[in-house]
PDB file of C-alpha atoms in Angstrom:
ATOM      1  CA  MET A   1       0.000   0.000   0.000  1.00 90.00           C
ATOM      2  CA  THR A   2       1.405   3.385  -1.014  1.00 94.00           C
ATOM      3  CA  ARG A   3       2.292   5.597   1.972  1.00 98.00           C
ATOM      4  CA  ILE A   4       1.249   9.169   1.204  1.00 98.00           C
ATOM      5  CA  ALA A   5       1.590  12.295   3.341  1.00 98.00           C
ATOM      6  CA  VAL A   6      -0.658  15.219   2.450  1.00 98.00           C
ATOM      7  CA  LEU A   7       0.452  18.663   3.613  1.00 98.00           C
ATOM      8  CA  GLY A   8      -2.523  20.846   2.922  1.00 98.00           C
ATOM      9  CA  SER A   9      -5.750  22.604   3.723  1.00 96.00           C
ATOM     10  CA  THR A  10      -8.949  21.365   5.290  1.00 96.00           C
ATOM     11  CA  ASN A  11     -12.038  23.486   4.578  1.00 95.00           C
ATOM     12  CA  MET A  12     -15.769  23.214   4.850  1.00 95.00           C
ATOM     13  CA  ASP A  13     -17.233  23.716   1.381  1.00 90.00           C
ATOM     14  CA  LEU A  14     -20.361  25.893   1.363  1.00 93.00           C
ATOM     15  CA  VAL A  15     -21.836  25.096  -2.041  1.00 91.00           C
ATOM     16  CA  ALA A  16     -24.654  26.928  -3.832  1.00 94.00           C
ATOM     17  CA  TYR A  17     -26.116  25.392  -7.006  1.00 93.00           C
ATOM     18  CA  THR A  18     -27.640  27.748  -9.564  1.00 95.00           C
ATOM     19  CA  ALA A  19     -28.478  27.853 -13.265  1.00 95.00           C
ATOM     20  CA  ARG A  20     -25.685  30.338 -13.895  1.00 93.00           C
ATOM     21  CA  ALA A  21     -23.112  32.097 -11.734  1.00 91.00           C
ATOM     22  CA  PRO A  22     -23.869  35.755 -10.933  1.00 93.00           C
ATOM     23  CA  GLY A  23     -21.940  38.522 -12.657  1.00 91.00           C
ATOM     24  CA  ARG A  24     -20.358  41.414 -10.794  1.00 92.00           C
ATOM     25  CA  GLY A  25     -22.990  43.190  -8.691  1.00 95.00           C
ATOM     26  CA  GLU A  26     -25.675  40.687  -9.682  1.00 95.00           C
ATOM     27  CA  THR A  27     -27.919  38.511  -7.493  1.00 95.00           C
ATOM     28  CA  VAL A  28     -29.281  35.200  -8.768  1.00 95.00           C
ATOM     29  CA  THR A  29     -31.512  32.607  -7.142  1.00 96.00           C
ATOM     30  CA  GLY A  30     -30.024  29.229  -6.359  1.00 95.00           C
ATOM     31  CA  ARG A  31     -31.895  25.956  -6.264  1.00 94.00           C
ATOM     32  CA  GLU A  32     -29.877  24.101  -3.603  1.00 94.00           C
ATOM     33  CA  PHE A  33     -27.265  24.594  -0.877  1.00 95.00           C
ATOM     34  CA  ARG A  34     -24.956  21.973   0.623  1.00 91.00           C
ATOM     35  CA  THR A  35     -22.301  21.918   3.331  1.00 92.00           C
ATOM     36  CA  ILE A  36     -19.597  19.436   2.281  1.00 88.00           C
ATOM     37  CA  PRO A  37     -16.165  18.664   3.815  1.00 91.00           C
ATOM     38  CA  GLY A  38     -13.424  19.864   1.478  1.00 90.00           C
ATOM     39  CA  GLY A  39     -10.188  21.803   1.119  1.00 91.00           C
ATOM     40  CA  LYS A  40      -7.642  20.875  -1.529  1.00 93.00           C
ATOM     41  CA  GLY A  41      -5.460  19.029   0.950  1.00 96.00           C
ATOM     42  CA  ALA A  42      -8.273  17.089   2.550  1.00 96.00           C
ATOM     43  CA  ASN A  43      -9.783  16.341  -0.862  1.00 94.00           C
ATOM     44  CA  GLN A  44      -6.522  14.861  -2.113  1.00 97.00           C
ATOM     45  CA  ALA A  45      -6.184  12.868   1.104  1.00 98.00           C
ATOM     46  CA  VAL A  46      -9.669  11.385   0.768  1.00 97.00           C
ATOM     47  CA  ALA A  47      -9.151  10.678  -2.943  1.00 97.00           C
ATOM     48  CA  ALA A  48      -5.870   8.887  -2.245  1.00 98.00           C
ATOM     49  CA  ALA A  49      -7.322   6.882   0.649  1.00 98.00           C
ATOM     50  CA  ARG A  50     -10.331   5.768  -1.383  1.00 97.00           C
ATOM     51  CA  ALA A  51      -8.043   4.866  -4.280  1.00 97.00           C
ATOM     52  CA  GLY A  52      -6.117   2.510  -2.013  1.00 97.00           C
ATOM     53  CA  GLY A  53      -3.392   4.600  -0.376  1.00 98.00           C
ATOM     54  CA  GLU A  54      -2.266   4.729   3.253  1.00 98.00           C
ATOM     55  CA  VAL A  55      -2.690   8.445   3.935  1.00 98.00           C
ATOM     56  CA  MET A  56      -1.522  10.836   6.672  1.00 98.00           C
ATOM     57  CA  MET A  57      -3.071  14.335   6.772  1.00 98.00           C
ATOM     58  CA  ILE A  58      -0.886  17.226   7.988  1.00 98.00           C
ATOM     59  CA  GLY A  59      -2.827  20.436   8.551  1.00 98.00           C
ATOM     60  CA  ALA A  60      -5.141  22.283  10.926  1.00 98.00           C
ATOM     61  CA  VAL A  61      -8.837  22.761  11.652  1.00 98.00           C
ATOM     62  CA  GLY A  62     -10.554  25.243  13.944  1.00 98.00           C
ATOM     63  CA  ASP A  63     -12.113  24.556  17.328  1.00 98.00           C
ATOM     64  CA  ASP A  64     -15.584  25.138  15.883  1.00 97.00           C
ATOM     65  CA  ALA A  65     -18.283  22.682  14.801  1.00 97.00           C
ATOM     66  CA  TYR A  66     -16.868  22.587  11.279  1.00 97.00           C
ATOM     67  CA  GLY A  67     -13.529  21.428  12.681  1.00 98.00           C
ATOM     68  CA  THR A  68     -15.128  18.414  14.320  1.00 97.00           C
ATOM     69  CA  LEU A  69     -17.023  17.516  11.161  1.00 96.00           C
ATOM     70  CA  LEU A  70     -13.918  17.893   8.995  1.00 97.00           C
ATOM     71  CA  ARG A  71     -11.834  15.635  11.233  1.00 98.00           C
ATOM     72  CA  ASP A  72     -14.616  13.039  11.402  1.00 96.00           C
ATOM     73  CA  GLY A  73     -14.961  13.058   7.619  1.00 94.00           C
ATOM     74  CA  LEU A  74     -11.273  12.373   7.080  1.00 97.00           C
ATOM     75  CA  GLU A  75     -11.216   9.594   9.639  1.00 97.00           C
ATOM     76  CA  HIS A  76     -14.317   8.021   8.093  1.00 95.00           C
ATOM     77  CA  ALA A  77     -12.441   7.932   4.766  1.00 95.00           C
ATOM     78  CA  GLY A  78      -9.561   6.093   6.431  1.00 97.00           C
ATOM     79  CA  VAL A  79      -7.163   9.054   6.644  1.00 98.00           C
ATOM     80  CA  ASP A  80      -4.815   9.266   9.650  1.00 98.00           C
ATOM     81  CA  THR A  81      -5.481  12.600  11.424  1.00 98.00           C
ATOM     82  CA  ASP A  82      -2.917  12.400  14.228  1.00 98.00           C
ATOM     83  CA  LEU A  83      -1.133  15.421  12.708  1.00 98.00           C
ATOM     84  CA  LEU A  84      -4.300  17.380  11.940  1.00 98.00           C
ATOM     85  CA  HIS A  85      -4.012  20.058  14.617  1.00 97.00           C
ATOM     86  CA  THR A  86      -6.882  21.958  16.241  1.00 97.00           C
ATOM     87  CA  ALA A  87      -6.322  25.726  16.342  1.00 97.00           C
ATOM     88  CA  GLU A  88      -8.299  28.405  18.152  1.00 96.00           C
ATOM     89  CA  GLY A  89     -10.838  30.128  15.937  1.00 97.00           C
ATOM     90  CA  PRO A  90     -12.787  29.151  12.837  1.00 98.00           C
ATOM     91  CA  SER A  91     -11.964  26.386  10.395  1.00 98.00           C
ATOM     92  CA  GLY A  92     -11.242  27.225   6.783  1.00 97.00           C
ATOM     93  CA  THR A  93     -14.186  27.613   4.448  1.00 96.00           C
ATOM     94  CA  ALA A  94     -14.644  27.562   0.676  1.00 89.00           C
ATOM     95  CA  HIS A  95     -17.623  29.421  -0.793  1.00 92.00           C
ATOM     96  CA  ILE A  96     -18.522  27.718  -4.065  1.00 90.00           C
ATOM     97  CA  VAL A  97     -21.023  28.485  -6.814  1.00 93.00           C
ATOM     98  CA  VAL A  98     -21.776  25.622  -9.222  1.00 89.00           C
ATOM     99  CA  ASP A  99     -23.735  26.318 -12.410  1.00 92.00           C
ATOM    100  CA  ASP A 100     -25.741  24.014 -14.672  1.00 90.00           C
ATOM    101  CA  THR A 101     -22.705  23.231 -16.833  1.00 87.00           C
ATOM    102  CA  GLY A 102     -20.905  21.807 -13.784  1.00 80.00           C
ATOM    103  CA  SER A 103     -18.410  24.688 -13.748  1.00 84.00           C
ATOM    104  CA  ASN A 104     -17.563  26.375 -10.475  1.00 84.00           C
ATOM    105  CA  ALA A 105     -16.249  29.601  -8.958  1.00 87.00           C
ATOM    106  CA  ILE A 106     -14.633  29.463  -5.509  1.00 85.00           C
ATOM    107  CA  VAL A 107     -13.637  31.899  -2.743  1.00 89.00           C
ATOM    108  CA  VAL A 108     -11.453  30.342  -0.018  1.00 85.00           C
ATOM    109  CA  VAL A 109     -11.211  31.825   3.503  1.00 93.00           C
ATOM    110  CA  PRO A 110      -8.176  30.135   5.137  1.00 94.00           C
ATOM    111  CA  GLY A 111      -9.216  30.222   8.813  1.00 97.00           C
ATOM    112  CA  ALA A 112      -7.216  27.661  10.800  1.00 98.00           C
ATOM    113  CA  ASN A 113      -5.165  26.725   7.734  1.00 97.00           C
ATOM    114  CA  GLY A 114      -3.362  30.034   8.096  1.00 96.00           C
ATOM    115  CA  VAL A 115      -1.772  29.115  11.439  1.00 95.00           C
ATOM    116  CA  LEU A 116       0.362  26.339   9.950  1.00 95.00           C
ATOM    117  CA  THR A 117       3.405  28.440   9.072  1.00 96.00           C
ATOM    118  CA  ALA A 118       6.078  25.897  10.096  1.00 96.00           C
ATOM    119  CA  LEU A 119       6.423  22.155  10.666  1.00 97.00           C
ATOM    120  CA  GLY A 120       7.424  20.355  13.861  1.00 95.00           C
ATOM    121  CA  PRO A 121       9.442  17.151  14.370  1.00 97.00           C
ATOM    122  CA  GLY A 122       6.299  15.006  14.086  1.00 96.00           C
ATOM    123  CA  GLU A 123       5.394  16.407  10.698  1.00 97.00           C
ATOM    124  CA  ILE A 124       8.963  16.068   9.413  1.00 97.00           C
ATOM    125  CA  ALA A 125       9.113  12.434  10.591  1.00 97.00           C
ATOM    126  CA  ALA A 126       5.769  11.608   8.954  1.00 97.00           C
ATOM    127  CA  ILE A 127       6.948  13.058   5.643  1.00 98.00           C
ATOM    128  CA  ALA A 128      10.219  11.123   5.848  1.00 98.00           C
ATOM    129  CA  ALA A 129       8.297   7.873   6.433  1.00 97.00           C
ATOM    130  CA  SER A 130       6.163   8.381   3.315  1.00 98.00           C
ATOM    131  CA  GLU A 131       6.741   7.468  -0.314  1.00 98.00           C
ATOM    132  CA  LEU A 132       5.074  10.582  -1.696  1.00 98.00           C
ATOM    133  CA  LEU A 133       4.194  14.037  -0.384  1.00 98.00           C
ATOM    134  CA  LEU A 134       1.209  15.886  -1.852  1.00 98.00           C
ATOM    135  CA  MET A 135       1.062  19.668  -1.465  1.00 98.00           C
ATOM    136  CA  GLN A 136      -1.098  22.566  -2.611  1.00 97.00           C
ATOM    137  CA  LEU A 137      -1.029  26.325  -1.953  1.00 96.00           C
ATOM    138  CA  GLU A 138      -3.917  26.849   0.487  1.00 94.00           C
ATOM    139  CA  LEU A 139      -1.442  26.789   3.407  1.00 96.00           C
ATOM    140  CA  PRO A 140       1.161  29.503   4.121  1.00 97.00           C
ATOM    141  CA  LEU A 141       3.943  29.159   1.572  1.00 97.00           C
ATOM    142  CA  SER A 142       6.570  28.863   4.307  1.00 97.00           C
ATOM    143  CA  ALA A 143       5.092  25.542   5.445  1.00 97.00           C
ATOM    144  CA  VAL A 144       4.866  24.236   1.881  1.00 98.00           C
ATOM    145  CA  VAL A 145       8.517  25.090   1.223  1.00 98.00           C
ATOM    146  CA  GLU A 146       9.594  23.454   4.485  1.00 98.00           C
ATOM    147  CA  GLY A 147       7.624  20.308   3.696  1.00 98.00           C
ATOM    148  CA  ALA A 148       9.033  20.075   0.179  1.00 98.00           C
ATOM    149  CA  ARG A 149      12.567  20.592   1.471  1.00 98.00           C
ATOM    150  CA  ALA A 150      12.149  17.870   4.114  1.00 97.00           C
ATOM    151  CA  ALA A 151      10.727  15.419   1.595  1.00 98.00           C
ATOM    152  CA  HIS A 152      13.441  16.093  -0.959  1.00 96.00           C
ATOM    153  CA  ALA A 153      16.160  15.551   1.655  1.00 96.00           C
ATOM    154  CA  GLN A 154      14.734  12.094   2.432  1.00 97.00           C
ATOM    155  CA  GLY A 155      14.166  11.028  -1.181  1.00 97.00           C
ATOM    156  CA  VAL A 156      10.377  11.285  -0.874  1.00 98.00           C
ATOM    157  CA  ARG A 157       8.700  12.081  -4.193  1.00 98.00           C
ATOM    158  CA  THR A 158       6.981  15.473  -4.127  1.00 98.00           C
ATOM    159  CA  ILE A 159       3.867  16.451  -6.079  1.00 98.00           C
ATOM    160  CA  LEU A 160       2.605  20.039  -6.021  1.00 98.00           C
ATOM    161  CA  THR A 161      -0.774  21.314  -7.171  1.00 98.00           C
ATOM    162  CA  PRO A 162      -0.121  25.082  -7.554  1.00 98.00           C
ATOM    163  CA  SER A 163      -3.583  26.212  -6.480  1.00 94.00           C
ATOM    164  CA  PRO A 164      -4.594  28.889  -5.731  1.00 92.00           C
ATOM    165  CA  VAL A 165      -1.935  29.972  -8.193  1.00 95.00           C
ATOM    166  CA  GLN A 166       0.743  32.404  -7.014  1.00 96.00           C
ATOM    167  CA  PRO A 167       4.381  33.116  -7.899  1.00 95.00           C
ATOM    168  CA  LEU A 168       6.622  30.297  -6.671  1.00 97.00           C
ATOM    169  CA  THR A 169      10.157  30.664  -5.358  1.00 96.00           C
ATOM    170  CA  ASP A 170      13.120  28.923  -6.940  1.00 96.00           C
ATOM    171  CA  GLU A 171      13.649  27.124  -3.635  1.00 96.00           C
ATOM    172  CA  LEU A 172      10.209  25.531  -3.873  1.00 98.00           C
ATOM    173  CA  TYR A 173      10.641  24.617  -7.538  1.00 98.00           C
ATOM    174  CA  ASP A 174      13.988  22.989  -6.680  1.00 98.00           C
ATOM    175  CA  HIS A 175      12.239  20.549  -4.344  1.00 98.00           C
ATOM    176  CA  ILE A 176       9.306  19.582  -6.605  1.00 98.00           C
ATOM    177  CA  ASP A 177       9.453  16.373  -8.634  1.00 98.00           C
ATOM    178  CA  LEU A 178       6.063  16.632 -10.358  1.00 98.00           C
ATOM    179  CA  LEU A 179       4.029  19.803 -10.883  1.00 98.00           C
ATOM    180  CA  VAL A 180       0.297  19.332 -11.632  1.00 98.00           C
ATOM    181  CA  PRO A 181      -1.321  22.647 -12.631  1.00 98.00           C
ATOM    182  CA  ASN A 182      -4.524  23.084 -14.549  1.00 96.00           C
ATOM    183  CA  GLU A 183      -4.468  24.994 -17.822  1.00 96.00           C
ATOM    184  CA  HIS A 184      -5.059  28.368 -16.155  1.00 96.00           C
ATOM    185  CA  GLU A 185      -2.414  27.798 -13.471  1.00 98.00           C
ATOM    186  CA  ALA A 186       0.126  26.632 -16.042  1.00 98.00           C
ATOM    187  CA  ALA A 187      -0.438  29.811 -18.056  1.00 98.00           C
ATOM    188  CA  GLU A 188      -0.055  32.001 -14.966  1.00 98.00           C
ATOM    189  CA  LEU A 189       3.189  30.322 -13.903  1.00 98.00           C
ATOM    190  CA  SER A 190       4.759  30.166 -17.356  1.00 98.00           C
ATOM    191  CA  GLY A 191       3.401  33.238 -19.130  1.00 97.00           C
ATOM    192  CA  GLN A 192       2.295  30.950 -21.987  1.00 97.00           C
ATOM    193  CA  ASP A 193      -1.372  30.292 -22.777  1.00 96.00           C
ATOM    194  CA  GLU A 194      -0.724  27.264 -24.995  1.00 97.00           C
ATOM    195  CA  PRO A 195      -0.241  24.128 -22.828  1.00 97.00           C
ATOM    196  CA  HIS A 196       2.676  22.668 -24.803  1.00 97.00           C
ATOM    197  CA  ALA A 197       4.543  25.957 -24.640  1.00 98.00           C
ATOM    198  CA  ALA A 198       3.692  26.327 -20.950  1.00 98.00           C
ATOM    199  CA  ALA A 199       4.998  22.832 -20.227  1.00 98.00           C
ATOM    200  CA  GLN A 200       8.343  23.576 -21.856  1.00 97.00           C
ATOM    201  CA  ILE A 201       8.782  26.691 -19.719  1.00 98.00           C
ATOM    202  CA  LEU A 202       7.844  24.824 -16.541  1.00 98.00           C
ATOM    203  CA  LEU A 203      10.290  22.007 -17.320  1.00 98.00           C
ATOM    204  CA  ARG A 204      13.069  24.528 -16.788  1.00 98.00           C
ATOM    205  CA  LYS A 205      11.934  24.554 -13.136  1.00 98.00           C
ATOM    206  CA  VAL A 206      10.805  20.964 -12.414  1.00 98.00           C
ATOM    207  CA  PRO A 207      11.574  17.519 -13.901  1.00 98.00           C
ATOM    208  CA  GLU A 208       7.972  16.540 -14.749  1.00 98.00           C
ATOM    209  CA  VAL A 209       4.717  18.371 -15.450  1.00 98.00           C
ATOM    210  CA  ILE A 210       1.144  17.216 -15.921  1.00 98.00           C
ATOM    211  CA  ILE A 211      -1.177  19.993 -17.100  1.00 98.00           C
ATOM    212  CA  THR A 212      -4.801  19.003 -16.564  1.00 97.00           C
ATOM    213  CA  LEU A 213      -7.134  20.170 -19.338  1.00 95.00           C
ATOM    214  CA  GLY A 214     -10.567  19.243 -17.996  1.00 90.00           C
ATOM    215  CA  ALA A 215     -12.659  17.348 -20.516  1.00 88.00           C
ATOM    216  CA  LYS A 216      -9.740  17.451 -22.975  1.00 93.00           C
ATOM    217  CA  GLY A 217      -7.610  15.246 -20.728  1.00 94.00           C
ATOM    218  CA  CYS A 218      -4.085  16.139 -19.659  1.00 97.00           C
ATOM    219  CA  LEU A 219      -0.649  16.873 -21.087  1.00 98.00           C
ATOM    220  CA  TYR A 220       2.359  15.036 -19.639  1.00 98.00           C
ATOM    221  CA  ALA A 221       5.867  16.360 -20.231  1.00 98.00           C
ATOM    222  CA  ALA A 222       9.240  15.371 -18.788  1.00 98.00           C
ATOM    223  CA  ARG A 223      12.741  16.623 -19.373  1.00 96.00           C
ATOM    224  CA  GLY A 224      14.363  14.835 -22.274  1.00 91.00           C
ATOM    225  CA  GLY A 225      11.125  13.365 -23.652  1.00 93.00           C
ATOM    226  CA  GLU A 226       8.299  14.223 -26.018  1.00 94.00           C
ATOM    227  CA  PRO A 227       5.074  15.604 -24.477  1.00 96.00           C
ATOM    228  CA  VAL A 228       2.120  13.195 -24.481  1.00 97.00           C
ATOM    229  CA  LEU A 229      -1.544  14.216 -24.578  1.00 97.00           C
ATOM    230  CA  PHE A 230      -3.791  11.778 -22.718  1.00 96.00           C
ATOM    231  CA  GLU A 231      -7.509  11.956 -23.495  1.00 93.00           C
ATOM    232  CA  ALA A 232     -10.090  11.995 -20.709  1.00 89.00           C
ATOM    233  CA  PRO A 233     -13.047   9.594 -20.568  1.00 89.00           C
ATOM    234  CA  SER A 234     -16.154  11.105 -22.163  1.00 84.00           C
ATOM    235  CA  VAL A 235     -18.785  11.725 -19.458  1.00 86.00           C
ATOM    236  CA  THR A 236     -21.521  14.226 -18.639  1.00 81.00           C
ATOM    237  CA  ALA A 237     -20.288  16.481 -15.828  1.00 81.00           C
ATOM    238  CA  VAL A 238     -22.663  17.350 -12.988  1.00 81.00           C
ATOM    239  CA  ASP A 239     -20.145  19.130 -10.742  1.00 79.00           C
ATOM    240  CA  THR A 240     -16.422  19.564 -11.460  1.00 79.00           C
ATOM    241  CA  THR A 241     -15.591  20.577  -7.874  1.00 77.00           C
ATOM    242  CA  GLY A 242     -12.841  18.291  -6.589  1.00 84.00           C
ATOM    243  CA  ALA A 243     -12.075  16.692  -9.944  1.00 91.00           C
ATOM    244  CA  GLY A 244      -8.507  17.951 -10.013  1.00 93.00           C
ATOM    245  CA  ASP A 245      -7.881  16.815  -6.445  1.00 95.00           C
ATOM    246  CA  THR A 246      -9.366  13.406  -7.216  1.00 96.00           C
ATOM    247  CA  PHE A 247      -7.014  13.130 -10.186  1.00 97.00           C
ATOM    248  CA  VAL A 248      -3.949  13.975  -8.087  1.00 98.00           C
ATOM    249  CA  GLY A 249      -4.875  11.702  -5.177  1.00 98.00           C
ATOM    250  CA  ALA A 250      -5.463   8.709  -7.439  1.00 98.00           C
ATOM    251  CA  LEU A 251      -2.372   9.553  -9.494  1.00 98.00           C
ATOM    252  CA  ALA A 252      -0.205   9.489  -6.361  1.00 98.00           C
ATOM    253  CA  VAL A 253      -1.488   6.037  -5.420  1.00 98.00           C
ATOM    254  CA  ALA A 254      -0.842   4.678  -8.908  1.00 98.00           C
ATOM    255  CA  LEU A 255       2.643   6.163  -9.130  1.00 97.00           C
ATOM    256  CA  GLY A 256       3.470   4.828  -5.681  1.00 96.00           C
ATOM    257  CA  GLU A 257       2.476   1.368  -6.855  1.00 97.00           C
ATOM    258  CA  GLY A 258       5.051   1.645  -9.624  1.00 96.00           C
ATOM    259  CA  ARG A 259       2.657   2.017 -12.550  1.00 97.00           C
ATOM    260  CA  PRO A 260       4.121   3.674 -15.660  1.00 97.00           C
ATOM    261  CA  VAL A 261       2.951   7.214 -16.358  1.00 96.00           C
ATOM    262  CA  ALA A 262       0.386   6.138 -18.960  1.00 96.00           C
ATOM    263  CA  GLY A 263      -1.190   3.631 -16.592  1.00 96.00           C
ATOM    264  CA  ALA A 264      -1.125   6.035 -13.656  1.00 97.00           C
ATOM    265  CA  VAL A 265      -2.779   8.788 -15.711  1.00 96.00           C
ATOM    266  CA  ALA A 266      -5.446   6.375 -16.964  1.00 96.00           C
ATOM    267  CA  PHE A 267      -6.236   5.332 -13.382  1.00 97.00           C
ATOM    268  CA  ALA A 268      -6.365   8.957 -12.224  1.00 97.00           C
ATOM    269  CA  SER A 269      -8.457  10.066 -15.205  1.00 96.00           C
ATOM    270  CA  SER A 270     -11.006   7.323 -14.527  1.00 95.00           C
ATOM    271  CA  ALA A 271     -11.248   8.493 -10.902  1.00 95.00           C
ATOM    272  CA  ALA A 272     -11.759  12.120 -11.935  1.00 93.00           C
ATOM    273  CA  ALA A 273     -14.382  11.142 -14.534  1.00 92.00           C
ATOM    274  CA  LEU A 274     -16.362   9.296 -11.867  1.00 93.00           C
ATOM    275  CA  CYS A 275     -16.048  12.279  -9.508  1.00 92.00           C
ATOM    276  CA  VAL A 276     -17.587  14.832 -11.891  1.00 88.00           C
ATOM    277  CA  GLN A 277     -20.695  12.716 -12.404  1.00 86.00           C
ATOM    278  CA  LYS A 278     -21.821  13.365  -8.812  1.00 84.00           C
ATOM    279  CA  PRO A 279     -22.325  16.599  -6.835  1.00 77.00           C
ATOM    280  CA  GLY A 280     -19.812  17.724  -4.217  1.00 70.00           C
ATOM    281  CA  ALA A 281     -16.070  17.240  -3.815  1.00 66.00           C
ATOM    282  CA  SER A 282     -15.055  14.665  -1.190  1.00 77.00           C
ATOM    283  CA  THR A 283     -18.519  13.098  -1.237  1.00 78.00           C
ATOM    284  CA  SER A 284     -18.231  12.294  -4.944  1.00 86.00           C
ATOM    285  CA  MET A 285     -14.770  10.723  -4.916  1.00 93.00           C
ATOM    286  CA  PRO A 286     -14.754   7.093  -6.048  1.00 94.00           C
ATOM    287  CA  TYR A 287     -13.414   4.027  -4.280  1.00 95.00           C
ATOM    288  CA  ARG A 288     -10.736   1.846  -5.812  1.00 96.00           C
ATOM    289  CA  SER A 289     -13.233  -0.849  -6.790  1.00 96.00           C
ATOM    290  CA  GLU A 290     -15.252   1.737  -8.744  1.00 95.00           C
ATOM    291  CA  ILE A 291     -12.152   3.088 -10.489  1.00 96.00           C
ATOM    292  CA  GLU A 292     -10.972  -0.350 -11.530  1.00 94.00           C
ATOM    293  CA  ALA A 293     -14.435  -1.272 -12.782  1.00 92.00           C
ATOM    294  CA  SER A 294     -14.803   1.864 -14.937  1.00 87.00           C
TER     295      SER A 294
END
């Protein structure tokens, strides 16, 4: 079983479903509201656990009711929460609008996630004992850099989802093995709108890149090799929230099991395709048996 540490955020997703997202200054009427455990870190942890990984969550929740629910949700998914700290104040929240096309717009309020600015001996030891470390950018960048540095020093493979996108330091790039941006994030980081061009720029910073392209699949590129475009399964999307995190969590499990890139991407793409056919993020993530049967 692949041992995966996830250094990342835990948020409560407050999701409003509506025919179309409101424009600036506009009010629209929604048809449904849901409160769903989320956060990019927690989502990747749940996705990896359901896909068959042994997962440790490193992060923080608040001492409010959301914090209790978020911890319970992770534990129910089989994620180890011994290093999920409880901080004074509110838990992180994500305010999400989902329209009838399945597209979403998200505002994240960090809450307790913002207190994790550095890692302690327990976190460093947990990373060192893992095979892969998954990271995102909903925690303070100082903690992400420290985690990546610790993993790199111990030969632990590092995977970064650069979301929400922001300029990254050379120190962080130096400790990333695989960068997994979406098309928008890749363009922001590289200054190139075209994915192939963006990948070539990013390969100057990291050894491997997978740019996710939604329904168009994903582009894999590595130093010294030709880029490969992998198509996504054709499905009708209900809600794309959490699809990228599902992809990364399942991808980490597959890579940890030693699958070649093509096989790992196929496994991850199947997981993401199953995710978008149901509403919600963590609640829609498939189990390994479902992925293998798809």
